[in-house]
mmCIF file of N, CA and C in Angstrom:
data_model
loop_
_atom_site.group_PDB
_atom_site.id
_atom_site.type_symbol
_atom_site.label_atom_id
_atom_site.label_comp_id
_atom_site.label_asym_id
_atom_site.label_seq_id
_atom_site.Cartn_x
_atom_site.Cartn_y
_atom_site.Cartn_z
ATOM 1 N N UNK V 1 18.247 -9.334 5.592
ATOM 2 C CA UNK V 1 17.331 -9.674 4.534
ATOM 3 C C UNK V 1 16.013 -8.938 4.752
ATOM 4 N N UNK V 2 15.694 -8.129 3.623
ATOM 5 C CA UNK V 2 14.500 -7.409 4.059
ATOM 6 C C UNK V 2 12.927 -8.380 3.496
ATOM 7 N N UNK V 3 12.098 -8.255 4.627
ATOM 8 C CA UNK V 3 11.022 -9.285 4.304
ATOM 9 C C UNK V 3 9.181 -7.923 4.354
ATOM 10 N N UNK V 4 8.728 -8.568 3.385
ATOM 11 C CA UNK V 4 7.795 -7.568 3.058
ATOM 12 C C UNK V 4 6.239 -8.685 3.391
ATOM 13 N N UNK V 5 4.762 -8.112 4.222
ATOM 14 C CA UNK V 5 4.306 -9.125 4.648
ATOM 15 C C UNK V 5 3.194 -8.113 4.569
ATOM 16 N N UNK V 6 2.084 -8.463 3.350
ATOM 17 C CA UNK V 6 0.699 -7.825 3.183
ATOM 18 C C UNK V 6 -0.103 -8.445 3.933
ATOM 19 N N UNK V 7 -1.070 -7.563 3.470
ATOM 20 C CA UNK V 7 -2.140 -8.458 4.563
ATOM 21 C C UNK V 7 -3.492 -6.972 3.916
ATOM 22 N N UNK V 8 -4.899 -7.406 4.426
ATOM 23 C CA UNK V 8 -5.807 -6.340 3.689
ATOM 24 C C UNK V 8 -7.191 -7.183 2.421
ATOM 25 N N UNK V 9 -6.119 -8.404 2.111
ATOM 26 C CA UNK V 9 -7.302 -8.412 0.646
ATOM 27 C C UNK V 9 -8.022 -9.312 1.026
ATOM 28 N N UNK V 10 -8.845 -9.659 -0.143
ATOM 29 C CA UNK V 10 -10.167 -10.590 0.486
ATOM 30 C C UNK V 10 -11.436 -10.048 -0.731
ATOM 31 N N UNK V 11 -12.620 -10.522 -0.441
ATOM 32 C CA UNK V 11 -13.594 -10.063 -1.540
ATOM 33 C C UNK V 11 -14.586 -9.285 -1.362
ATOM 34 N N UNK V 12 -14.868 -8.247 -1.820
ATOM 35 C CA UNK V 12 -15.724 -6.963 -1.821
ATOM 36 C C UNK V 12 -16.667 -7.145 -2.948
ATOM 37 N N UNK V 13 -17.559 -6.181 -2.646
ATOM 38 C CA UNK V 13 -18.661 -6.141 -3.456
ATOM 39 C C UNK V 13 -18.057 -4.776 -4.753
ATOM 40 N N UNK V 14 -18.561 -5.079 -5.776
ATOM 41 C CA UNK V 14 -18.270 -3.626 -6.636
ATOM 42 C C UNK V 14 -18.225 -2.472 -6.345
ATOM 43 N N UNK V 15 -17.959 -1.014 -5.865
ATOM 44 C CA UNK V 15 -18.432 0.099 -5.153
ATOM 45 C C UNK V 15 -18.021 0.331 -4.374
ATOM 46 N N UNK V 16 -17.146 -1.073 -3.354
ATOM 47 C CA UNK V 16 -16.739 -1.127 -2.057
ATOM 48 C C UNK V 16 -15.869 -0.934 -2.426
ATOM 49 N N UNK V 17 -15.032 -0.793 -0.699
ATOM 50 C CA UNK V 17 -13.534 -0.467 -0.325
ATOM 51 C C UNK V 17 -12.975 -1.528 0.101
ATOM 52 N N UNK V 18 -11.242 -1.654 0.102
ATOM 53 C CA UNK V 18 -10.550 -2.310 1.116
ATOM 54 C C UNK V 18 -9.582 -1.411 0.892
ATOM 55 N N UNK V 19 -8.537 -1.711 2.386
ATOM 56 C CA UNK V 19 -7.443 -0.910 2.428
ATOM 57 C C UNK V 19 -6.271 -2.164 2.732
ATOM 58 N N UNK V 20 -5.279 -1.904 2.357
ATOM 59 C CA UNK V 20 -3.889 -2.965 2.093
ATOM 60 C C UNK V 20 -2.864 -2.688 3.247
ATOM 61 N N UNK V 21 -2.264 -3.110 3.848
ATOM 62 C CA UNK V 21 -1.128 -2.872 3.867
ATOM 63 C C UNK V 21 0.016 -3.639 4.073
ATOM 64 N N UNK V 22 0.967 -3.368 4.070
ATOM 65 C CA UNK V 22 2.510 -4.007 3.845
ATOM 66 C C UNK V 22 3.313 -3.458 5.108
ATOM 67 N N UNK V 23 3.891 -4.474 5.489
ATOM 68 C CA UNK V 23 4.814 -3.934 6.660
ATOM 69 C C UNK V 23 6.046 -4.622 5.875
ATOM 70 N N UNK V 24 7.601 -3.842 6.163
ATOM 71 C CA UNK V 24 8.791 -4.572 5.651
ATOM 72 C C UNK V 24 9.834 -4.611 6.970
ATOM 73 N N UNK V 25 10.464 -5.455 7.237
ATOM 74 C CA UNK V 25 11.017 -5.995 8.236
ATOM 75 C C UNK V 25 12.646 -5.981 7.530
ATOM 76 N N UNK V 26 13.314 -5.516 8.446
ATOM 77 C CA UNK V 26 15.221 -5.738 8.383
ATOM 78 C C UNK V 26 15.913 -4.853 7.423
ATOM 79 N N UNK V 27 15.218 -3.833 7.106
ATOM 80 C CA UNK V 27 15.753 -2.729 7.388
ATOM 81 C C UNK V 27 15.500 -1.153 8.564
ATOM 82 N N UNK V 28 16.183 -0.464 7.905
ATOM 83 C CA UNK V 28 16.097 0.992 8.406
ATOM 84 C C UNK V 28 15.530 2.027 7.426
ATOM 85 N N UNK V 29 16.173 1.743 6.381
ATOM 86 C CA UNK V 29 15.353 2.803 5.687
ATOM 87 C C UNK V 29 14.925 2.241 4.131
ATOM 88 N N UNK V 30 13.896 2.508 3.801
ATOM 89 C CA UNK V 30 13.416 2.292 2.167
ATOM 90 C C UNK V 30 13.139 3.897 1.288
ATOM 91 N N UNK V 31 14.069 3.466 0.068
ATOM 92 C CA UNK V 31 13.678 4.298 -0.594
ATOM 93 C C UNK V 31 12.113 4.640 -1.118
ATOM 94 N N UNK V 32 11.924 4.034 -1.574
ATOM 95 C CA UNK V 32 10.204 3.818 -2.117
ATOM 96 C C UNK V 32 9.711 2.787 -2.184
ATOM 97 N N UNK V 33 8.559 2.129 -1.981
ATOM 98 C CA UNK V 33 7.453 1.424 -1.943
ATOM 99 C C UNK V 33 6.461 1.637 -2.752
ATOM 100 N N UNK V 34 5.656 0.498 -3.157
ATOM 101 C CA UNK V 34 4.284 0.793 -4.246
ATOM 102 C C UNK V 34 3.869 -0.498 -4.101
ATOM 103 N N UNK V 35 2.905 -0.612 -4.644
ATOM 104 C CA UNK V 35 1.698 -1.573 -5.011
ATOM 105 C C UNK V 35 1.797 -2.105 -6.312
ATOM 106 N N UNK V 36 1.716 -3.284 -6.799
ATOM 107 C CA UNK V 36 1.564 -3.812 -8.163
ATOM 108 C C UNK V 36 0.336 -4.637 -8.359
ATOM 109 N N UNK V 37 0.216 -5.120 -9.220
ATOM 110 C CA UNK V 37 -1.238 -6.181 -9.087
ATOM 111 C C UNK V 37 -0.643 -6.487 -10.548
ATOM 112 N N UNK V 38 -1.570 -8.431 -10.291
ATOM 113 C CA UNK V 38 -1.423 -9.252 -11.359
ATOM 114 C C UNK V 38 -3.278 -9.982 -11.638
ATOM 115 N N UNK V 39 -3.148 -9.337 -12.618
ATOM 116 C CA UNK V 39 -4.814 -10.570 -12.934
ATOM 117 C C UNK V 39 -4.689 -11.297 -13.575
ATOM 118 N N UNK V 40 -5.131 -12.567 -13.236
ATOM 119 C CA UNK V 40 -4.854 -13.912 -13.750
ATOM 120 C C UNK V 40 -4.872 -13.633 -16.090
ATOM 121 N N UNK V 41 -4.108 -14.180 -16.047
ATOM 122 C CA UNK V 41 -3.839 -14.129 -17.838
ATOM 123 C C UNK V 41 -3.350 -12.238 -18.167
ATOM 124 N N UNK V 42 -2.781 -12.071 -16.747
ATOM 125 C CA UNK V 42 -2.043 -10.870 -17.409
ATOM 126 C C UNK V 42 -0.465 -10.434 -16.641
ATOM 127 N N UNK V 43 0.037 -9.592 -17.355
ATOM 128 C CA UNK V 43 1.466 -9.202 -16.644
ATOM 129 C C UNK V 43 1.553 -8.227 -15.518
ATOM 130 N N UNK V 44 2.197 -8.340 -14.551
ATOM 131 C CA UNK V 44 1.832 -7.380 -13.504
ATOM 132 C C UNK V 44 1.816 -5.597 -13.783
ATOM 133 N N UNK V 45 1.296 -5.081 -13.331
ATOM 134 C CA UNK V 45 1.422 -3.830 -13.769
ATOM 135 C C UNK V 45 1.168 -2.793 -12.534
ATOM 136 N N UNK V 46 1.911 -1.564 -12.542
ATOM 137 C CA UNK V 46 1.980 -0.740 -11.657
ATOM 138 C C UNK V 46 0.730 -0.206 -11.062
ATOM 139 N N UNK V 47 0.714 -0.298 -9.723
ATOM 140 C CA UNK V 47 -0.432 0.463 -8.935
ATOM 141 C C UNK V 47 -0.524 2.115 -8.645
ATOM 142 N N UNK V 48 0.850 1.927 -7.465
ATOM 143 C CA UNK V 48 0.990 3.256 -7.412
ATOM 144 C C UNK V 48 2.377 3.416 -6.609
ATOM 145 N N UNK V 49 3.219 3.823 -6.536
ATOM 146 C CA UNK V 49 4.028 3.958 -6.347
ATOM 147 C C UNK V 49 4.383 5.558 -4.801
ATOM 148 N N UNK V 50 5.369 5.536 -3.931
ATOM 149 C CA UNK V 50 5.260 6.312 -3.015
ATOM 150 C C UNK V 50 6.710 6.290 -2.436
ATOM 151 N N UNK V 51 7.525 7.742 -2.312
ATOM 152 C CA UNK V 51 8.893 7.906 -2.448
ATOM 153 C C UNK V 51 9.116 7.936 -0.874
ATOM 154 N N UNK V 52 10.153 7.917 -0.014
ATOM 155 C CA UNK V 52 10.361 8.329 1.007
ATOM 156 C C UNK V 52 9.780 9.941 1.349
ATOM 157 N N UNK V 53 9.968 10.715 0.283
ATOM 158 C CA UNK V 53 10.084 12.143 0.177
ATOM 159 C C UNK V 53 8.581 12.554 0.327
ATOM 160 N N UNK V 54 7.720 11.482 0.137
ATOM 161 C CA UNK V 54 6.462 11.986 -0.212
ATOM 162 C C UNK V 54 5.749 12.091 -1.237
ATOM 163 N N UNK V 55 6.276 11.409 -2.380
ATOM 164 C CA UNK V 55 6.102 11.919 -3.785
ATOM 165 C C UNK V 55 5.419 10.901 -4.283
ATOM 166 N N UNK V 56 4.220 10.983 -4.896
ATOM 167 C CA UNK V 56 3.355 9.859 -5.610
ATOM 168 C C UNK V 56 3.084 9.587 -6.670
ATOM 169 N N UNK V 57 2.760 7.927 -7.030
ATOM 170 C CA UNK V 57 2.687 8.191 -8.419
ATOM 171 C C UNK V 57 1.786 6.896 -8.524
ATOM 172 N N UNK V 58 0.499 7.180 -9.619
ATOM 173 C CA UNK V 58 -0.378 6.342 -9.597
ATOM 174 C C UNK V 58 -0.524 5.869 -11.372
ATOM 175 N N UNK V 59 -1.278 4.933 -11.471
ATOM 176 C CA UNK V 59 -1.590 4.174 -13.076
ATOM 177 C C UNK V 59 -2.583 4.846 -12.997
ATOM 178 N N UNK V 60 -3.364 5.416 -14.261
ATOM 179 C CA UNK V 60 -4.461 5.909 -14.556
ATOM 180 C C UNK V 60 -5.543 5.588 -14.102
ATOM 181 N N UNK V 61 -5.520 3.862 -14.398
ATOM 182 C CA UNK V 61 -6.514 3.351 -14.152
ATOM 183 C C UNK V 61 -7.440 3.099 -12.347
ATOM 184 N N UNK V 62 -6.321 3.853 -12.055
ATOM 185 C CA UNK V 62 -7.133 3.949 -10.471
ATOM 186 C C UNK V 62 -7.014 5.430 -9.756
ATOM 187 N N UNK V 63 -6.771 6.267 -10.561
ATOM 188 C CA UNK V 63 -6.373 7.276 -9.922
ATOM 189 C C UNK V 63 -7.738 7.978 -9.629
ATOM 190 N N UNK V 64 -7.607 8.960 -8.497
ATOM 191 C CA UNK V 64 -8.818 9.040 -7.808
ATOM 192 C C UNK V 64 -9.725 8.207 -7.213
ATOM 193 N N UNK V 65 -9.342 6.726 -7.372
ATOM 194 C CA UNK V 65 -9.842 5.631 -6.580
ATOM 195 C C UNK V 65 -8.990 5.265 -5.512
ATOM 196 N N UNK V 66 -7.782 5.154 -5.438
ATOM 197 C CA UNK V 66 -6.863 4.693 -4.901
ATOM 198 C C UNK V 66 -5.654 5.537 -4.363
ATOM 199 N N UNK V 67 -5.636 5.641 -2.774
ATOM 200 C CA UNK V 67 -4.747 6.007 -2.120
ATOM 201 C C UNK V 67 -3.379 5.924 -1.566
ATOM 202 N N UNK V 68 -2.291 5.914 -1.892
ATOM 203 C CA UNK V 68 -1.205 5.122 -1.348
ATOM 204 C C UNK V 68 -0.552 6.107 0.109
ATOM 205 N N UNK V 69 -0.194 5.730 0.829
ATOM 206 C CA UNK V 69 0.518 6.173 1.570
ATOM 207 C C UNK V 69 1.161 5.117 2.592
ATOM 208 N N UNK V 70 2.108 6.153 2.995
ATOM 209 C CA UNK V 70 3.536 5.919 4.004
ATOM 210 C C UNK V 70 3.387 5.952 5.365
ATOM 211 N N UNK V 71 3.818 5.061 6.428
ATOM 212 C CA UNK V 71 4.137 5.322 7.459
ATOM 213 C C UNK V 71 5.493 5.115 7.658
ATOM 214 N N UNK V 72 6.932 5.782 7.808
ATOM 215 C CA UNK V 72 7.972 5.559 7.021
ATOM 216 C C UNK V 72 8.704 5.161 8.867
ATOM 217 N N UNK V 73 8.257 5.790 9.900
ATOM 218 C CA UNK V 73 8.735 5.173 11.184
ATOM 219 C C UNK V 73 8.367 3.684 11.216
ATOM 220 N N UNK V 74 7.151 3.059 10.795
ATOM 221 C CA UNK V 74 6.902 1.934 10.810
ATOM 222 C C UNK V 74 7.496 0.877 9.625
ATOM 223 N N UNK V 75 7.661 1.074 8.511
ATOM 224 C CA UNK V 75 8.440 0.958 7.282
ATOM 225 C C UNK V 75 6.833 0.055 7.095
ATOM 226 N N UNK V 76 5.775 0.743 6.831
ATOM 227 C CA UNK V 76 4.794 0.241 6.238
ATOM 228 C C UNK V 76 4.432 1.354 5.469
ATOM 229 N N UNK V 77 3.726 0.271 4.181
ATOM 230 C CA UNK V 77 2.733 1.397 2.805
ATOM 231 C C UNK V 77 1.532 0.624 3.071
ATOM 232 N N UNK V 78 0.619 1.763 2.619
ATOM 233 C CA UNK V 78 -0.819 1.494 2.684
ATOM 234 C C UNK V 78 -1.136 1.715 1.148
ATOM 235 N N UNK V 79 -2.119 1.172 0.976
ATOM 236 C CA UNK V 79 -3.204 0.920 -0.434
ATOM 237 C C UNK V 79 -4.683 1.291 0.047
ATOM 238 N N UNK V 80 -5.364 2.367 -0.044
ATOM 239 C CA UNK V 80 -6.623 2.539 0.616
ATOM 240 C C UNK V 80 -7.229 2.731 -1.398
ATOM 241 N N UNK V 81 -8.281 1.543 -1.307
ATOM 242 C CA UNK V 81 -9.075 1.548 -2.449
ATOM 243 C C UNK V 81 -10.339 1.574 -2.718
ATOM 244 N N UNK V 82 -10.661 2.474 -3.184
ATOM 245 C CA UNK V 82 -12.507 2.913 -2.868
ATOM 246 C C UNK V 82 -12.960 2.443 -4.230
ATOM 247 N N UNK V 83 -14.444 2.955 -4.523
ATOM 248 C CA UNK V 83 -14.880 2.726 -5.565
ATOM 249 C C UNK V 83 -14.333 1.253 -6.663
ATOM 250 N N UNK V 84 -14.520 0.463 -6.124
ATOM 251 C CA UNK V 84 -13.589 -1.031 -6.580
ATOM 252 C C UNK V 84 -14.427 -1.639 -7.482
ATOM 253 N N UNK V 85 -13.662 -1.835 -9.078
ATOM 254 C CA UNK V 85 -14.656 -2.552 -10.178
ATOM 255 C C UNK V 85 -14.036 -3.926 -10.349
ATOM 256 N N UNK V 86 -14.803 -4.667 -10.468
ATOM 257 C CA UNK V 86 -14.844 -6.339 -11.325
ATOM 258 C C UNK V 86 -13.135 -6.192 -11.641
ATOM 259 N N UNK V 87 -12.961 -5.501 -12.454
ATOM 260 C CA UNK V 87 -11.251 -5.196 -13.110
ATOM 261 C C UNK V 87 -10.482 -4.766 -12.330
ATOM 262 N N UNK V 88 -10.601 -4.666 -10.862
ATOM 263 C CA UNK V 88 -9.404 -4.850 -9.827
ATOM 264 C C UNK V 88 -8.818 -5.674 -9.512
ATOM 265 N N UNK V 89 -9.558 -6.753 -9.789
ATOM 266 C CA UNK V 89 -9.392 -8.309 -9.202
ATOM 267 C C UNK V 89 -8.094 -9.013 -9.262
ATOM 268 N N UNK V 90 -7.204 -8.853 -9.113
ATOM 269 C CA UNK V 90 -5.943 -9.022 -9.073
ATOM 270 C C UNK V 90 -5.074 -9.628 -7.698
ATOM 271 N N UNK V 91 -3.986 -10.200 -7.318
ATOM 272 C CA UNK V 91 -3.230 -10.679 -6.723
ATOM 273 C C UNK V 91 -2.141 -8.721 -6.397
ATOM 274 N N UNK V 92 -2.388 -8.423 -5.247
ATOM 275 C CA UNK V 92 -1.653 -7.245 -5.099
ATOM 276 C C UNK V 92 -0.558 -7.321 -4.699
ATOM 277 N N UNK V 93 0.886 -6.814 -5.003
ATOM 278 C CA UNK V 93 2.143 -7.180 -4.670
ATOM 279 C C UNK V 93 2.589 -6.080 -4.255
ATOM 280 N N UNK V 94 3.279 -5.814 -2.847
ATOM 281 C CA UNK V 94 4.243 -4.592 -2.691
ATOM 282 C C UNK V 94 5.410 -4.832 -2.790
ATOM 283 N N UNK V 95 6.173 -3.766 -2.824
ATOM 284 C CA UNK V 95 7.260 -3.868 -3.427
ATOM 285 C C UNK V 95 8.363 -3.084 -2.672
ATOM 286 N N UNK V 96 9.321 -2.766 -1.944
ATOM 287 C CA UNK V 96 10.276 -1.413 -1.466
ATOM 288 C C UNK V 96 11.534 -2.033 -2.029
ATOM 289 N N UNK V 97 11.809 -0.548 -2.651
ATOM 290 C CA UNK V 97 13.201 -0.454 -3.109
ATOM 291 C C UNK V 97 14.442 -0.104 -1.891
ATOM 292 N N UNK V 98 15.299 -1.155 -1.749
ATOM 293 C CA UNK V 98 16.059 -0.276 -0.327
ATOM 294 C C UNK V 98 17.250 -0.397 -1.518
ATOM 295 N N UNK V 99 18.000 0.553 -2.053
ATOM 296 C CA UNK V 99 18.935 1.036 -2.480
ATOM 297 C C UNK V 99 20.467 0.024 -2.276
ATOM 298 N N UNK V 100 20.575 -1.317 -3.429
ATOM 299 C CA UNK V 100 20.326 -1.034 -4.710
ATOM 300 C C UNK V 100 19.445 -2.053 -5.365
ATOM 301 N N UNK V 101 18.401 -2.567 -4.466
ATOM 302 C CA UNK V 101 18.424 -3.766 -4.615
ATOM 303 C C UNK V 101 16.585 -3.805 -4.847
ATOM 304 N N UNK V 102 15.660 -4.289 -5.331
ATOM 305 C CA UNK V 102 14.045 -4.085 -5.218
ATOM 306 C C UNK V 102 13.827 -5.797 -3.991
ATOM 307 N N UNK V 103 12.878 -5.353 -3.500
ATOM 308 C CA UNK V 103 12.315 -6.510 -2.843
ATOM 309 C C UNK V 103 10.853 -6.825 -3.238
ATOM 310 N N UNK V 104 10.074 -8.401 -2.973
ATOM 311 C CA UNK V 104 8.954 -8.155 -3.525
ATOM 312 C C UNK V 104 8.447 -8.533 -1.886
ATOM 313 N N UNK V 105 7.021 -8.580 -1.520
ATOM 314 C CA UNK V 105 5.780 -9.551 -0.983
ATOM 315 C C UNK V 105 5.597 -10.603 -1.508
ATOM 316 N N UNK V 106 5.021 -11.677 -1.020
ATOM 317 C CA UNK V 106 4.385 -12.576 -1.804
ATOM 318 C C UNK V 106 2.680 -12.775 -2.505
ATOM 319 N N UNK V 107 2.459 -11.006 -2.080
ATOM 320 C CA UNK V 107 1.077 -10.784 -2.387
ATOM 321 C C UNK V 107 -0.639 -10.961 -1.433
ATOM 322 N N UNK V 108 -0.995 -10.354 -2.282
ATOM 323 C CA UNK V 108 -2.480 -10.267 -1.406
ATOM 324 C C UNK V 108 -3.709 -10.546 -2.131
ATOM 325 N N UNK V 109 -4.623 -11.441 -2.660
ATOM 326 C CA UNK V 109 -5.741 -11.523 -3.206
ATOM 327 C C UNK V 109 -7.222 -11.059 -2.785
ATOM 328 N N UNK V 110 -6.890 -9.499 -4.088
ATOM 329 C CA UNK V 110 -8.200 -8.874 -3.720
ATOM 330 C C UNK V 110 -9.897 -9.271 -5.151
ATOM 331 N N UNK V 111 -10.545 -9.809 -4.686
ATOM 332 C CA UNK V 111 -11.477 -9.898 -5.566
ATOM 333 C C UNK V 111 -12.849 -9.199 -5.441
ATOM 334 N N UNK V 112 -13.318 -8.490 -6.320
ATOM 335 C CA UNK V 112 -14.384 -7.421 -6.617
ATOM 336 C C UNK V 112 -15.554 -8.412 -7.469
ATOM 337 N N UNK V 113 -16.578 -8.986 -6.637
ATOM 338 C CA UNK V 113 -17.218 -9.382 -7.281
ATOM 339 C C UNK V 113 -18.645 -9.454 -6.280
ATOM 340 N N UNK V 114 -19.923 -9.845 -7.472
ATOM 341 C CA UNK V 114 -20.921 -9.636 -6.290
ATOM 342 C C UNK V 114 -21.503 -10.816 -6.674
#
């Protein structure tokens, strides 16, 4: 059973950074991993996404703010998020796909407020 366990969020000032990460436990290998986020009165929606291969893929709305990367010996993804507005404020969820199946986290609460 593969188990996924964030850790990272907490509350920042506007401008500021935090960085995320996710470790996943009981497997060997994951296809891809990403980040999701949910803000309260909305549907979750994609962060950024990150392939085994290296290959990235981000939502508009944070791109150039937000870093994703792999440590793929450790089977952890990182979320490094700079420049952080009021409208980040969301419950962050990772996610790895191990082939054929998606797994979730139970999330991370990051809030941007001053």
């Amino acid at each position: 059973q593969v188990q996924l366990v964030e850790s990272g969020g907490g509350l920042v000032q506007p401008g500021g950074s935090l960085r995320l990460s996710c470790e996943a436990s009981g497997t060997l290998f994951i296809n891809a991993m990403g980040w999701y986020r949910q803000a309260p009165g909305k549907e979750r929606e994609l962060v950024a996404t990150a392939t085994s291969g290296g290959n990235t893929n981000y939502a508009d709305s944070v791109k150039g703010r937000f870093t994703i990367s792999r440590d793929n010996a450790e089977n952890t993804v990182y979320l490094k998020m700079n420049s952080l507005k009021p409208e980040d404020t969301a419950v962050y969820y990772c996610n790895a796909f191990v082939n054929p199946r998606l797994y979730w986290g139970t999330g991370t609460l990051v809030t941007v407020s001053s």
